[in-house]
Short mmCIF file of C-alpha atoms and ligand atoms in Angstrom, two decimals:
data_model
loop_
_atom_site.label_atom_id
_atom_site.label_comp_id
_atom_site.label_asym_id
_atom_site.label_seq_id
_atom_site.Cartn_x
_atom_site.Cartn_y
_atom_site.Cartn_z
CA MET A 13 -29.63 5.43 2.55
CA ALA A 14 -28.43 2.25 2.39
CA VAL A 15 -29.68 -0.02 -0.23
CA ASN A 16 -30.70 -3.68 0.85
CA MET A 17 -28.93 -6.21 -1.34
CA LYS A 18 -29.39 -9.22 0.76
CA GLY A 19 -30.23 -12.37 -1.06
CA LYS A 20 -29.04 -10.59 -4.38
CA SER A 21 -26.68 -12.12 -6.88
CA LEU A 22 -23.95 -10.60 -8.58
CA ILE A 23 -23.82 -11.88 -12.13
CA SER A 24 -23.02 -8.94 -14.10
CA ILE A 25 -22.01 -5.28 -12.96
CA ASN A 26 -25.14 -4.38 -15.21
CA ASP A 27 -27.52 -5.71 -12.79
CA LEU A 28 -26.33 -3.12 -10.28
CA THR A 29 -27.72 0.44 -9.86
CA LEU A 30 -25.18 3.08 -9.38
CA GLU A 31 -26.29 3.24 -5.61
CA GLU A 32 -25.18 -0.35 -5.01
CA ILE A 33 -22.23 0.30 -7.00
CA TYR A 34 -21.33 3.24 -4.78
CA GLN A 35 -22.42 0.93 -1.63
CA ILE A 36 -20.26 -1.64 -2.58
CA PHE A 37 -17.16 1.07 -2.68
CA GLU A 38 -17.94 2.35 0.88
CA LEU A 39 -18.17 -0.93 2.47
CA SER A 40 -14.85 -2.17 0.77
CA LYS A 41 -13.11 0.74 2.14
CA THR A 42 -14.38 0.44 5.87
CA LEU A 43 -13.37 -3.29 5.40
CA LYS A 44 -9.77 -2.35 4.10
CA GLU A 45 -9.55 0.02 6.87
CA LYS A 46 -10.66 -2.33 9.46
CA GLN A 47 -8.37 -5.08 8.22
CA LEU A 48 -5.41 -3.12 7.61
CA THR A 49 -5.90 -1.81 11.39
CA ASN A 50 -6.73 -5.31 12.72
CA GLN A 51 -10.08 -4.44 13.96
CA PRO A 52 -12.60 -7.46 14.27
CA HIS A 53 -15.18 -7.40 11.36
CA ARG A 54 -16.89 -10.86 11.48
CA ILE A 55 -19.83 -9.80 9.46
CA LEU A 56 -20.75 -13.05 8.55
CA GLU A 57 -20.25 -15.59 11.71
CA GLY A 58 -20.66 -18.95 11.01
CA LYS A 59 -21.77 -18.47 7.01
CA THR A 60 -20.67 -21.01 4.58
CA LEU A 61 -19.71 -20.07 0.83
CA GLY A 62 -19.35 -22.82 -1.53
CA MET A 63 -16.63 -21.87 -3.97
CA ILE A 64 -17.04 -23.90 -7.35
CA PHE A 65 -14.19 -23.50 -10.07
CA ALA A 66 -14.30 -25.32 -13.39
CA LYS A 67 -11.15 -23.32 -14.20
CA PRO A 68 -7.55 -22.71 -12.36
CA SER A 69 -7.42 -19.36 -9.86
CA THR A 70 -5.22 -17.85 -7.93
CA ARG A 71 -6.17 -14.40 -7.17
CA THR A 72 -9.80 -15.36 -7.16
CA ARG A 73 -9.55 -18.34 -4.96
CA ILE A 74 -7.62 -17.33 -2.45
CA SER A 75 -9.09 -13.61 -2.13
CA PHE A 76 -12.32 -15.24 -1.58
CA GLU A 77 -11.58 -17.98 0.92
CA THR A 78 -9.63 -15.45 2.66
CA GLY A 79 -12.07 -12.96 2.60
CA ILE A 80 -15.00 -15.28 4.08
CA TYR A 81 -12.50 -16.36 6.87
CA GLN A 82 -11.59 -12.78 7.65
CA LEU A 83 -15.33 -12.16 7.95
CA GLY A 84 -16.09 -15.11 10.80
CA GLY A 85 -17.37 -17.72 7.97
CA ILE A 86 -15.61 -20.31 5.99
CA GLY A 87 -15.28 -21.22 2.42
CA MET A 88 -15.53 -24.67 0.74
CA TYR A 89 -13.70 -25.38 -2.36
CA PHE A 90 -14.79 -27.44 -5.00
CA GLY A 91 -12.65 -28.26 -8.12
CA PRO A 92 -13.45 -29.10 -11.64
CA ASN A 93 -13.78 -33.13 -10.44
CA ASP A 94 -15.57 -32.70 -7.05
CA LEU A 95 -19.01 -32.29 -7.54
CA GLN A 96 -21.40 -34.46 -9.37
CA LEU A 97 -22.29 -32.08 -11.95
CA LYS A 98 -18.99 -33.51 -13.49
CA ARG A 99 -21.18 -36.77 -13.99
CA GLY A 100 -24.27 -35.19 -15.40
CA GLU A 101 -26.23 -33.80 -12.57
CA THR A 102 -28.01 -30.72 -13.47
CA ILE A 103 -27.41 -27.17 -12.66
CA SER A 104 -31.02 -27.13 -11.36
CA ASP A 105 -30.66 -29.82 -8.71
CA THR A 106 -27.33 -28.81 -7.86
CA ALA A 107 -28.56 -25.19 -7.24
CA LYS A 108 -31.32 -26.62 -5.00
CA VAL A 109 -29.10 -28.78 -3.00
CA LEU A 110 -26.58 -26.25 -2.36
CA SER A 111 -29.15 -23.76 -1.29
CA ARG A 112 -30.07 -26.34 1.43
CA TYR A 113 -26.49 -26.34 2.98
CA LEU A 114 -24.82 -23.07 2.11
CA ASN A 115 -25.27 -19.27 2.69
CA GLY A 116 -23.96 -18.37 -0.44
CA ILE A 117 -22.01 -19.85 -3.86
CA MET A 118 -19.28 -18.31 -5.94
CA ILE A 119 -18.90 -19.99 -9.30
CA ARG A 120 -16.01 -19.53 -11.82
CA THR A 121 -17.03 -21.57 -15.08
CA PHE A 122 -17.00 -21.44 -18.71
CA ASN A 123 -20.65 -20.77 -20.15
CA HIS A 124 -22.26 -18.07 -18.45
CA GLN A 125 -25.80 -19.34 -18.70
CA ASP A 126 -24.84 -21.94 -16.21
CA VAL A 127 -24.07 -19.33 -13.67
CA VAL A 128 -27.41 -17.53 -14.34
CA ASP A 129 -29.24 -21.04 -14.11
CA LEU A 130 -27.40 -21.64 -10.61
CA ALA A 131 -29.10 -18.22 -9.29
CA HIS A 132 -32.10 -18.89 -11.11
CA PHE A 133 -32.90 -22.36 -9.50
CA GLY A 134 -31.35 -22.07 -6.13
CA SER A 135 -32.37 -19.65 -3.29
CA ILE A 136 -28.92 -18.26 -2.08
CA PRO A 137 -26.94 -15.42 -3.63
CA VAL A 138 -24.74 -16.63 -6.50
CA ILE A 139 -21.34 -14.60 -7.13
CA ASN A 140 -19.79 -14.52 -10.53
CA GLY A 141 -16.21 -15.28 -10.38
CA LEU A 142 -15.52 -14.97 -14.08
CA THR A 143 -17.25 -16.97 -16.72
CA ASP A 144 -16.28 -16.62 -20.69
CA LEU A 145 -18.59 -13.38 -20.94
CA LEU A 146 -18.03 -11.68 -17.84
CA HIS A 147 -15.80 -11.00 -14.77
CA PRO A 148 -17.84 -8.25 -12.61
CA CYS A 149 -15.50 -8.87 -9.53
CA GLN A 150 -12.61 -8.24 -11.07
CA VAL A 151 -13.85 -5.01 -12.66
CA LEU A 152 -15.62 -3.64 -9.29
CA ALA A 153 -12.36 -4.06 -7.77
CA ASP A 154 -10.74 -1.99 -10.51
CA LEU A 155 -12.84 0.61 -10.05
CA PHE A 156 -12.64 0.66 -6.71
CA THR A 157 -8.65 1.10 -7.07
CA ILE A 158 -8.97 3.60 -9.65
CA LEU A 159 -11.22 5.52 -6.99
CA GLU A 160 -8.67 5.24 -4.35
CA LYS A 161 -6.04 6.74 -6.58
CA ARG A 162 -8.03 9.47 -8.33
CA ARG A 163 -10.79 10.19 -5.76
CA GLU A 164 -13.47 10.00 -8.78
CA LEU A 165 -14.32 8.01 -11.39
CA ARG A 166 -16.60 10.24 -13.21
CA GLY A 167 -14.83 12.03 -16.57
CA LEU A 168 -11.96 9.57 -16.64
CA LYS A 169 -10.94 7.65 -19.52
CA LEU A 170 -9.81 4.10 -19.76
CA ALA A 171 -8.47 2.54 -22.79
CA TYR A 172 -8.67 -1.29 -22.98
CA VAL A 173 -6.26 -2.81 -25.69
CA GLY A 174 -6.34 -6.86 -26.52
CA ASP A 175 -9.09 -9.37 -27.03
CA GLY A 176 -12.83 -8.35 -26.51
CA ASN A 177 -13.16 -10.73 -23.91
CA ASN A 178 -14.84 -11.20 -20.28
CA MET A 179 -12.54 -8.46 -19.16
CA ALA A 180 -13.36 -5.96 -22.03
CA HIS A 181 -17.40 -6.77 -21.20
CA SER A 182 -17.11 -6.21 -18.08
CA LEU A 183 -15.14 -3.23 -18.32
CA LEU A 184 -17.85 -2.05 -20.67
CA HIS A 185 -20.39 -2.49 -18.18
CA GLY A 186 -18.56 -0.83 -15.26
CA CYS A 187 -17.20 2.11 -16.79
CA SER A 188 -20.40 3.10 -18.69
CA LYS A 189 -22.44 2.45 -15.36
CA VAL A 190 -19.93 4.87 -13.32
CA GLY A 191 -19.86 7.64 -16.28
CA MET A 192 -16.18 6.95 -17.22
CA ASP A 193 -15.08 7.01 -20.80
CA VAL A 194 -14.21 3.71 -22.28
CA ALA A 195 -12.43 2.89 -25.57
CA ILE A 196 -11.69 -0.56 -26.80
CA ALA A 197 -9.20 -1.46 -29.32
CA THR A 198 -8.97 -4.90 -30.49
CA PRO A 199 -8.15 -6.54 -33.87
CA ALA A 200 -10.50 -7.05 -36.57
CA ASP A 201 -13.12 -9.99 -35.57
CA TYR A 202 -12.14 -10.00 -31.41
CA GLU A 203 -14.20 -7.22 -30.83
CA PRO A 204 -16.76 -7.00 -27.62
CA GLN A 205 -20.16 -8.63 -28.20
CA LYS A 206 -22.37 -6.23 -30.12
CA GLU A 207 -25.16 -6.29 -27.40
CA ILE A 208 -22.94 -5.45 -24.48
CA VAL A 209 -21.41 -2.35 -26.62
CA ASN A 210 -24.87 -1.36 -27.41
CA ASN A 211 -25.90 -1.53 -23.48
CA ALA A 212 -22.48 0.33 -22.72
CA LEU A 213 -23.83 2.94 -25.30
CA ARG A 214 -27.14 3.58 -23.38
CA ASN A 215 -25.40 3.45 -20.04
CA ALA A 216 -23.29 6.01 -21.26
CA ALA A 217 -25.85 8.01 -22.99
CA TYR A 218 -27.52 8.42 -19.58
CA MET A 219 -24.27 9.29 -17.88
CA GLY A 220 -23.03 11.46 -20.26
CA SER A 221 -19.44 9.65 -21.17
CA LYS A 222 -18.36 8.08 -24.23
CA VAL A 223 -17.84 4.54 -25.53
CA ASP A 224 -15.76 3.95 -28.31
CA VAL A 225 -15.00 0.68 -30.05
CA THR A 226 -12.01 0.37 -32.42
CA ASN A 227 -9.56 -1.55 -34.62
CA ASP A 228 -6.66 1.22 -33.98
CA PRO A 229 -4.72 0.88 -30.60
CA ALA A 230 -3.51 4.49 -30.56
CA ALA A 231 -6.70 6.01 -31.05
CA ALA A 232 -8.07 3.87 -27.95
CA VAL A 233 -5.40 5.00 -25.88
CA LYS A 234 -5.02 8.90 -26.87
CA ASP A 235 -5.28 11.06 -23.69
CA ALA A 236 -6.30 8.13 -21.58
CA ASP A 237 -6.13 8.41 -17.92
CA ILE A 238 -6.10 4.53 -17.63
CA ILE A 239 -4.47 1.73 -20.01
CA TYR A 240 -5.84 -1.67 -19.45
CA THR A 241 -4.93 -4.97 -20.93
CA ASP A 242 -5.36 -9.04 -20.55
CA VAL A 243 -3.90 -12.08 -21.97
CA TRP A 244 -4.72 -12.42 -25.75
CA ALA A 245 -6.01 -16.00 -25.16
CA SER A 246 -8.17 -16.70 -22.23
CA MET A 247 -8.44 -19.95 -20.10
CA GLY A 248 -10.26 -22.61 -22.64
CA GLN A 249 -8.54 -20.89 -25.90
CA GLU A 250 -5.19 -22.35 -25.24
CA ALA A 251 -5.50 -24.20 -28.88
CA GLU A 252 -5.54 -20.49 -30.50
CA ALA A 253 -2.88 -19.02 -28.79
CA ALA A 254 -0.17 -19.35 -31.54
CA GLU A 255 -2.52 -17.78 -34.00
CA ARG A 256 -3.39 -15.01 -31.73
CA LYS A 257 -0.05 -14.14 -30.87
CA LYS A 258 0.28 -13.21 -34.58
CA LYS A 259 -3.20 -11.67 -34.85
CA PHE A 260 -2.49 -9.50 -31.65
CA LEU A 261 0.77 -8.28 -32.14
CA LYS A 262 -0.15 -4.60 -32.89
CA PHE A 263 -2.15 -4.41 -29.81
CA GLN A 264 0.82 -4.87 -27.27
CA VAL A 265 1.20 -2.84 -24.44
CA ASN A 266 4.62 -1.04 -24.67
CA SER A 267 6.43 2.10 -24.22
CA SER A 268 5.67 3.39 -27.63
CA LEU A 269 1.77 2.64 -27.44
CA VAL A 270 1.44 4.37 -23.89
CA LYS A 271 3.06 7.55 -25.33
CA ASN A 272 -0.42 8.47 -26.62
CA ALA A 273 -1.84 8.57 -22.97
CA LYS A 274 -1.92 11.18 -20.37
CA GLU A 275 1.44 11.60 -18.91
CA ASP A 276 0.55 10.19 -15.33
CA TYR A 277 -1.48 7.38 -16.87
CA LEU A 278 -1.77 4.28 -14.58
CA PHE A 279 -1.44 0.82 -16.10
CA MET A 280 -4.04 -2.20 -15.08
CA HIS A 281 -4.00 -5.71 -15.73
CA CYS A 282 -6.40 -8.18 -14.48
CA LEU A 283 -3.46 -10.78 -14.13
CA PRO A 284 -2.04 -13.34 -14.74
CA ALA A 285 -0.06 -11.48 -17.37
CA HIS A 286 1.72 -12.96 -20.13
CA ARG A 287 4.85 -10.59 -20.35
CA GLY A 288 6.45 -10.05 -23.33
CA GLU A 289 2.93 -10.44 -25.25
CA GLU A 290 0.26 -8.11 -24.03
CA VAL A 291 2.32 -5.90 -22.16
CA LEU A 292 6.21 -5.53 -21.86
CA GLU A 293 8.02 -5.55 -18.47
CA GLU A 294 8.95 -1.62 -19.40
CA VAL A 295 5.09 -0.83 -18.52
CA ILE A 296 4.10 -3.38 -16.30
CA ASP A 297 6.97 -3.06 -13.94
CA SER A 298 7.17 1.05 -14.35
CA PRO A 299 5.82 3.16 -11.76
CA HIS A 300 2.73 3.56 -13.52
CA SER A 301 1.67 0.19 -12.87
CA ILE A 302 -0.95 -0.32 -9.97
CA ILE A 303 -1.51 -4.03 -10.59
CA PHE A 304 -0.65 -5.60 -7.35
CA ASP A 305 -3.10 -2.74 -5.60
CA GLU A 306 -5.79 -4.06 -8.07
CA ALA A 307 -4.95 -7.61 -6.97
CA GLU A 308 -5.25 -6.59 -3.08
CA ASN A 309 -8.42 -4.84 -3.57
CA ARG A 310 -10.06 -7.88 -5.13
CA LEU A 311 -10.02 -9.07 -1.27
CA HIS A 312 -11.38 -5.92 0.10
CA VAL A 313 -14.34 -5.61 -2.37
CA GLN A 314 -15.42 -8.96 -2.73
CA LYS A 315 -15.55 -8.89 1.25
CA ALA A 316 -17.92 -5.98 1.14
CA ILE A 317 -19.76 -7.97 -1.54
CA MET A 318 -20.23 -10.87 0.33
CA ALA A 319 -21.17 -9.13 3.34
CA LEU A 320 -23.91 -7.23 1.25
CA VAL A 321 -25.73 -10.31 -0.37
CA MET A 322 -25.37 -13.10 2.16
N1 CP B 427 -7.89 -12.05 -12.08
C1 CP B 427 -8.12 -12.96 -11.76
O1 CP B 427 -9.45 -13.58 -11.58
O2 CP B 427 -7.13 -14.23 -11.26
P1 CP B 427 -7.30 -15.64 -11.24
O3 CP B 427 -7.45 -16.23 -12.49
O4 CP B 427 -5.80 -16.02 -10.48
O5 CP B 427 -8.33 -15.91 -10.09
N1 NVA B 428 -9.54 -13.41 -19.84
C1 NVA B 428 -8.65 -13.64 -18.93
C2 NVA B 428 -8.92 -13.20 -17.61
C3 NVA B 428 -8.26 -13.91 -16.50
C4 NVA B 428 -8.55 -13.61 -15.21
C5 NVA B 428 -9.55 -15.51 -18.84
O1 NVA B 428 -10.55 -15.26 -18.93
O2 NVA B 428 -8.67 -16.11 -18.85
#
């Protein structure tokens, strides 16, 4: 039976039940088929999505804006200088005002708590389009992509190599929720947050899967079905980029590291990529790479999320 998700915010994958996750995947598949065969699916006719961006974006902005349009609604983009938030209007007043105009908000910002507060003080669903802590829409699209390629998620192993950042955190949430083994390899002092690892360990215990956090990239990648990486310096960490480039060198995904994975491994990256740093072209441009499928699926999965919550 369908789970009613109307009005629900999507701030973290960890807030979703397994049933809700698979409901999103099922609707994503339906909407993708409709889109690719030109069948109308104007489920959100006349609805308005506000899109707040405190950071740049290619995929998130374009997939949400195109997605709401294809569903019959309209997206309104607000850049870093557009709202009175910039001049000190509070999150709570902003949330209450926007709730009087819009049917949903998608927000990309720095401080995760701002997204939690926006949802708390407003009365419309809030969708997290990336914070310093999490990137749930990306990982839902990634899991959907893996499901398309491998037919099931449970029992697969995903190895994430790089920074213990928002991507690592959402992958820990997502993989552990669906019963995939997840191994995270980062340099010392760049590990994912303990609380998120502990939470993933609890999810994994329930699902009978594994969670490993290590400083050894080859150990993480051993027998992996999927190798995932992300930039070494995220948005907002530009000043640390040079130092990180040195510290992360051993965590580059190249042809020597991928030898540890299964022969038919898939390579994934949320993009944008810094070719020559976290990954070499011999991997990201190889037949193993499914980066553009995962980018495309942002559109279909986010349309499903909007259709379910708005
Ligand atoms: N992966 C992702 O969120 O890309 P953008 O920063 O381009 O939105
Ligand atoms: N970790 C990256 C992800 C970009 C989609 C960042 O936050 O910049």
